Tab-separated table of C-alpha atoms in Angstrom:
chain	number	residue	atom	x	y	z
A	17	UNK	CA	14.559	14.579	3.058
A	18	UNK	CA	16.337	11.249	2.487
A	19	UNK	CA	15.100	9.132	-0.382
A	20	UNK	CA	13.142	6.001	0.382
A	21	UNK	CA	13.971	2.884	-1.654
A	22	UNK	CA	11.830	-0.098	-0.665
A	23	UNK	CA	12.999	-3.649	-1.434
A	24	UNK	CA	9.948	-4.328	-3.613
A	25	UNK	CA	10.448	-1.160	-5.608
A	26	UNK	CA	14.142	-1.905	-6.117
A	27	UNK	CA	13.358	-5.430	-7.340
A	28	UNK	CA	10.866	-4.079	-9.892
A	29	UNK	CA	13.423	-1.469	-10.949
A	30	UNK	CA	16.087	-4.172	-11.348
A	31	UNK	CA	13.841	-6.276	-13.571
A	32	UNK	CA	12.820	-3.228	-15.577
A	33	UNK	CA	16.414	-2.230	-16.213
A	34	UNK	CA	18.070	-5.624	-16.699
A	35	UNK	CA	15.495	-8.411	-16.506
A	36	UNK	CA	13.839	-8.244	-19.910
A	37	UNK	CA	16.838	-9.352	-21.905
A	38	UNK	CA	17.386	-12.811	-23.375
A	39	UNK	CA	19.539	-13.931	-20.451
A	40	UNK	CA	16.608	-15.557	-18.657
A	41	UNK	CA	15.295	-15.304	-15.100
A	42	UNK	CA	17.273	-14.144	-12.093
A	43	UNK	CA	18.255	-16.877	-9.659
A	44	UNK	CA	17.241	-16.158	-6.076
A	45	UNK	CA	20.906	-16.089	-5.075
A	46	UNK	CA	21.566	-13.487	-7.769
A	47	UNK	CA	18.700	-11.318	-6.567
A	48	UNK	CA	20.169	-11.433	-3.064
A	49	UNK	CA	23.604	-10.426	-4.397
A	50	UNK	CA	22.241	-7.627	-6.574
A	51	UNK	CA	19.962	-6.158	-3.930
A	52	UNK	CA	22.692	-6.539	-1.319
A	53	UNK	CA	24.776	-4.077	-3.326
A	54	UNK	CA	22.203	-1.376	-2.545
A	55	UNK	CA	21.775	-2.320	1.107
A	56	UNK	CA	18.869	-4.802	1.079
A	57	UNK	CA	19.337	-7.903	3.248
A	58	UNK	CA	18.493	-11.445	2.151
A	59	UNK	CA	15.283	-11.892	4.221
A	60	UNK	CA	13.873	-8.665	2.784
A	61	UNK	CA	14.640	-9.846	-0.742
A	62	UNK	CA	12.910	-13.193	-0.184
A	63	UNK	CA	9.801	-11.665	1.407
A	64	UNK	CA	9.547	-8.999	-1.293
A	65	UNK	CA	9.869	-11.597	-4.056
A	66	UNK	CA	7.072	-13.586	-2.391
A	67	UNK	CA	4.822	-10.518	-2.369
A	68	UNK	CA	5.562	-9.759	-6.017
A	69	UNK	CA	4.781	-13.386	-6.843
A	70	UNK	CA	1.427	-13.158	-5.047
A	71	UNK	CA	0.636	-9.992	-6.978
A	72	UNK	CA	1.269	-11.845	-10.234
A	73	UNK	CA	4.294	-9.779	-11.255
A	74	UNK	CA	6.931	-12.503	-10.871
A	75	UNK	CA	6.623	-16.174	-11.796
A	76	UNK	CA	8.892	-19.051	-10.676
A	77	UNK	CA	11.240	-20.224	-13.405
A	78	UNK	CA	14.438	-22.253	-13.380
A	79	UNK	CA	17.582	-20.665	-14.741
A	80	UNK	CA	19.559	-22.289	-17.516
A	81	UNK	CA	21.787	-23.806	-14.840
A	82	UNK	CA	18.761	-25.288	-13.070
A	83	UNK	CA	18.743	-22.901	-10.095
A	84	UNK	CA	15.488	-21.640	-8.599
A	85	UNK	CA	14.674	-18.230	-9.983
A	86	UNK	CA	11.996	-15.769	-11.021
A	87	UNK	CA	11.018	-14.161	-14.291
A	88	UNK	CA	8.590	-11.389	-15.149
A	89	UNK	CA	4.993	-12.397	-15.771
A	90	UNK	CA	3.349	-11.335	-19.033
A	91	UNK	CA	1.377	-8.650	-17.168
A	92	UNK	CA	4.519	-7.309	-15.509
A	93	UNK	CA	6.322	-7.203	-18.838
A	94	UNK	CA	3.438	-5.241	-20.379
A	95	UNK	CA	3.475	-2.863	-17.417
A	96	UNK	CA	7.196	-2.219	-17.823
A	97	UNK	CA	6.980	-1.941	-21.605
A	98	UNK	CA	4.238	0.674	-21.247
A	99	UNK	CA	6.411	2.609	-18.819
A	100	UNK	CA	9.451	2.733	-21.104
A	101	UNK	CA	8.143	5.616	-23.207
A	102	UNK	CA	7.631	7.734	-20.121
A	103	UNK	CA	10.825	6.784	-18.333
A	104	UNK	CA	13.315	6.710	-21.207
A	105	UNK	CA	11.639	8.530	-24.098
A	106	UNK	CA	10.159	11.407	-22.179
A	107	UNK	CA	8.844	14.368	-24.159
A	108	UNK	CA	6.577	17.219	-23.201
A	109	UNK	CA	3.056	17.113	-24.582
A	110	UNK	CA	1.891	19.680	-27.117
A	111	UNK	CA	-1.375	21.555	-26.760
A	112	UNK	CA	-2.311	20.243	-30.187
A	113	UNK	CA	-2.093	16.665	-28.871
A	114	UNK	CA	-5.279	17.164	-26.866
A	115	UNK	CA	-6.367	15.332	-23.753
A	116	UNK	CA	-7.717	11.964	-22.727
A	117	UNK	CA	-10.604	11.959	-20.253
A	118	UNK	CA	-11.464	9.029	-18.010
A	119	UNK	CA	-15.071	9.183	-16.770
A	120	UNK	CA	-16.041	6.462	-14.345
A	121	UNK	CA	-19.037	5.314	-12.367
A	122	UNK	CA	-18.799	2.520	-9.812
A	123	UNK	CA	-21.833	1.008	-8.033
A	124	UNK	CA	-21.927	1.596	-4.292
A	125	UNK	CA	-21.734	-2.161	-3.668
A	126	UNK	CA	-18.290	-2.129	-5.340
A	127	UNK	CA	-16.981	1.107	-3.854
A	128	UNK	CA	-13.594	-0.514	-3.127
A	129	UNK	CA	-13.064	-0.470	-6.901
A	130	UNK	CA	-13.788	3.265	-6.900
A	131	UNK	CA	-10.810	3.775	-4.605
A	132	UNK	CA	-8.658	1.497	-6.770
A	133	UNK	CA	-9.651	3.433	-9.895
A	134	UNK	CA	-8.784	6.774	-8.352
A	135	UNK	CA	-5.496	5.439	-7.062
A	136	UNK	CA	-4.526	3.889	-10.388
A	137	UNK	CA	-5.469	6.914	-12.467
A	138	UNK	CA	-3.457	9.093	-10.100
A	139	UNK	CA	-0.457	6.821	-10.523
A	140	UNK	CA	-0.823	7.079	-14.291
A	141	UNK	CA	-0.458	10.852	-14.020
A	142	UNK	CA	-4.100	11.861	-14.391
A	143	UNK	CA	-5.339	15.049	-12.782
A	144	UNK	CA	-8.803	15.520	-11.331
A	145	UNK	CA	-11.033	17.745	-13.468
A	146	UNK	CA	-14.212	16.987	-11.472
A	147	UNK	CA	-15.582	14.159	-9.301
A	148	UNK	CA	-15.415	11.038	-11.466
A	149	UNK	CA	-13.709	12.923	-14.324
A	150	UNK	CA	-9.945	12.565	-14.694
A	151	UNK	CA	-7.721	14.145	-17.337
A	152	UNK	CA	-4.266	13.518	-18.829
A	153	UNK	CA	-2.329	14.271	-22.014
A	154	UNK	CA	-3.802	12.228	-24.869
A	155	UNK	CA	-0.638	10.193	-25.452
A	156	UNK	CA	-1.366	8.219	-22.274
A	157	UNK	CA	-4.437	6.591	-23.840
A	158	UNK	CA	-2.837	3.242	-24.756
A	159	UNK	CA	-1.103	2.810	-21.423
A	160	UNK	CA	-4.310	3.709	-19.590
A	161	UNK	CA	-6.316	1.218	-21.643
A	162	UNK	CA	-3.795	-1.570	-20.956
A	163	UNK	CA	-3.707	-0.793	-17.240
A	164	UNK	CA	-7.467	-0.656	-16.732
A	165	UNK	CA	-7.979	-3.894	-18.649
A	166	UNK	CA	-5.217	-5.642	-16.715
A	167	UNK	CA	-6.900	-4.635	-13.449
A	168	UNK	CA	-10.367	-5.518	-14.828
A	169	UNK	CA	-11.550	-1.969	-14.213
A	170	UNK	CA	-12.436	-1.172	-17.819
A	171	UNK	CA	-16.195	-1.956	-17.422
A	172	UNK	CA	-16.498	1.071	-15.108
A	173	UNK	CA	-14.714	3.619	-17.306
A	174	UNK	CA	-15.380	5.519	-20.522
A	175	UNK	CA	-12.390	7.119	-22.242
A	176	UNK	CA	-12.697	10.232	-24.396
A	177	UNK	CA	-10.234	12.309	-26.378
A	178	UNK	CA	-10.666	16.038	-26.923
A	179	UNK	CA	-9.523	19.602	-26.292
A	180	UNK	CA	-10.125	22.082	-23.495
A	181	UNK	CA	-12.459	24.866	-24.644
A	182	UNK	CA	-12.891	26.904	-21.455
A	183	UNK	CA	-14.225	28.670	-19.570
A	184	UNK	CA	-11.046	29.215	-17.554
A	185	UNK	CA	-7.726	29.515	-19.359
A	186	UNK	CA	-6.098	26.107	-19.690
A	187	UNK	CA	-2.978	27.275	-17.789
A	188	UNK	CA	-5.235	28.244	-14.904
A	189	UNK	CA	-7.213	25.011	-15.078
A	190	UNK	CA	-4.177	22.700	-14.918
A	191	UNK	CA	-3.255	24.352	-11.614
A	192	UNK	CA	-6.509	22.935	-10.244
A	193	UNK	CA	-6.224	19.559	-11.959
A	194	UNK	CA	-2.674	18.803	-10.722
A	195	UNK	CA	-0.650	19.652	-7.626
A	196	UNK	CA	2.111	21.351	-9.607
A	197	UNK	CA	3.913	22.614	-6.505
A	198	UNK	CA	4.089	19.072	-5.159
A	199	UNK	CA	5.401	17.742	-8.469
A	200	UNK	CA	8.032	20.488	-8.653
A	201	UNK	CA	9.198	19.529	-5.167
A	202	UNK	CA	9.701	15.930	-6.294
A	203	UNK	CA	11.848	17.137	-9.201
A	204	UNK	CA	13.923	19.291	-6.855
A	205	UNK	CA	14.451	16.354	-4.491
A	206	UNK	CA	15.629	14.207	-7.416
A	207	UNK	CA	18.033	16.950	-8.490
A	208	UNK	CA	19.386	17.314	-4.945
A	209	UNK	CA	19.968	13.562	-4.623
A	210	UNK	CA	21.277	12.665	-8.077
A	211	UNK	CA	22.647	15.855	-9.593
A	212	UNK	CA	25.842	15.551	-7.483
A	213	UNK	CA	26.136	11.878	-8.498
A	214	UNK	CA	26.147	12.811	-12.183
A	215	UNK	CA	28.668	15.590	-11.638
A	216	UNK	CA	30.951	13.166	-9.784
A	217	UNK	CA	30.795	10.663	-12.652
A	218	UNK	CA	31.473	13.391	-15.211
A	219	UNK	CA	34.758	14.120	-13.435
A	220	UNK	CA	35.886	10.476	-13.625
A	221	UNK	CA	37.494	8.482	-16.391
A	222	UNK	CA	36.714	4.827	-15.657
A	223	UNK	CA	33.236	3.452	-14.941
A	224	UNK	CA	33.559	0.464	-12.569
A	225	UNK	CA	30.686	-1.964	-13.043
A	226	UNK	CA	29.538	-2.351	-9.424
A	227	UNK	CA	29.564	1.375	-8.696
A	228	UNK	CA	27.793	2.079	-11.987
A	229	UNK	CA	25.130	-0.512	-11.220
A	230	UNK	CA	24.538	0.797	-7.701
A	231	UNK	CA	24.247	4.457	-8.683
A	232	UNK	CA	22.126	3.674	-11.726
A	233	UNK	CA	19.689	1.402	-9.905
A	234	UNK	CA	19.104	3.993	-7.173
A	235	UNK	CA	18.682	6.804	-9.703
A	236	UNK	CA	16.266	4.788	-11.826
A	237	UNK	CA	14.283	3.724	-8.767
A	238	UNK	CA	13.855	7.396	-7.854
A	239	UNK	CA	13.279	8.620	-11.403
A	240	UNK	CA	10.742	6.088	-12.630
A	241	UNK	CA	8.053	7.488	-10.320
A	242	UNK	CA	8.495	11.053	-11.565
A	243	UNK	CA	7.147	10.659	-15.117
A	244	UNK	CA	3.944	9.357	-13.522
A	245	UNK	CA	3.622	12.142	-10.951
A	246	UNK	CA	4.497	14.686	-13.657
A	247	UNK	CA	2.424	14.064	-16.809
A	248	UNK	CA	4.723	16.192	-18.979
A	249	UNK	CA	2.339	19.053	-19.644
A	250	UNK	CA	2.895	21.511	-22.504
A	251	UNK	CA	5.559	24.055	-21.556
A	252	UNK	CA	3.229	27.018	-21.950
A	253	UNK	CA	0.983	25.618	-19.210
A	254	UNK	CA	3.747	25.280	-16.603
A	255	UNK	CA	5.149	27.821	-14.136
A	256	UNK	CA	8.337	29.605	-15.057
A	257	UNK	CA	11.614	27.838	-14.210
A	258	UNK	CA	9.878	24.454	-14.109
A	259	UNK	CA	12.487	21.919	-12.852
A	260	UNK	CA	11.224	18.955	-14.902
A	261	UNK	CA	13.602	19.532	-17.806
A	262	UNK	CA	16.621	19.769	-15.518
A	263	UNK	CA	15.794	16.558	-13.665
A	264	UNK	CA	15.205	14.755	-16.979
A	265	UNK	CA	18.652	15.865	-18.167
A	266	UNK	CA	20.264	14.527	-14.988
A	267	UNK	CA	18.572	11.153	-15.364
A	268	UNK	CA	19.462	10.998	-19.069
A	269	UNK	CA	23.103	11.694	-18.238
A	270	UNK	CA	23.191	8.955	-15.611
A	271	UNK	CA	21.411	6.521	-17.920
A	272	UNK	CA	23.877	7.080	-20.752
A	273	UNK	CA	26.939	6.837	-18.510
A	274	UNK	CA	25.950	4.022	-16.151
A	275	UNK	CA	23.295	1.692	-17.534
A	276	UNK	CA	25.433	-0.423	-19.863
A	277	UNK	CA	28.427	-0.358	-17.524
A	278	UNK	CA	26.209	-1.596	-14.692
A	279	UNK	CA	25.076	-4.533	-16.827
A	280	UNK	CA	28.563	-5.965	-16.377
A	281	UNK	CA	27.861	-6.341	-12.668
A	282	UNK	CA	24.338	-7.716	-13.163
A	283	UNK	CA	25.411	-10.384	-15.662
A	284	UNK	CA	29.177	-10.654	-15.102
A	285	UNK	CA	29.511	-13.608	-17.466
A	286	UNK	CA	27.237	-12.060	-20.107
A	287	UNK	CA	24.610	-14.750	-19.549
């Protein structure tokens, strides 16, 4: 199945990869150029930027040259900073780390927040242990706390840290808490799409900036969802031949080869 890269997702990925440096905001014209390199037309860029502005993720800010542009909001920067450990510093959890539990109760009059809570916890990589009880590796506590406070959902949630004591074996239980087959499929799709890209780059000498930027942005846009779908469970709890390690190696190889080279296309004058 062909990968889907939406304009909004690509813009967030661009800011996450290259928009937190000291060079300042991206001018609108620059966003159009940079997204054009991966097939997004100018009207789609403008409408997507407007939506991200309404969501509070981008804020208007003039560039050093006085052009109209956009920078990350404080909330967006926190969101991206929280994601860095998962996306770039990925490690499997250990059983000894324990688990974080999110237990929530939402009044019926505010049931729309119940849906938002479930959706957000799922996006953070939580599995469902029982109705209103969600579970994840304990290292996600800080990111979960930041996210729930940012969305003003923290009054409805209690967070706990602990260990699984039974009655089912933990390896059996995680198969109920997470859709491991679905997560494995996502890893395989990433490998099918980006494994050949890495192999092609490994056979080349030079790393042209525009090609590096394009391949890296598309790989990162695909990869950054995976560490949220896959919480990085302890190896002994996963099925044999789990593809997560292989897909992480492919992304790491692309990151090391392409990220800095692509920066030369993003900021060609180094500013």
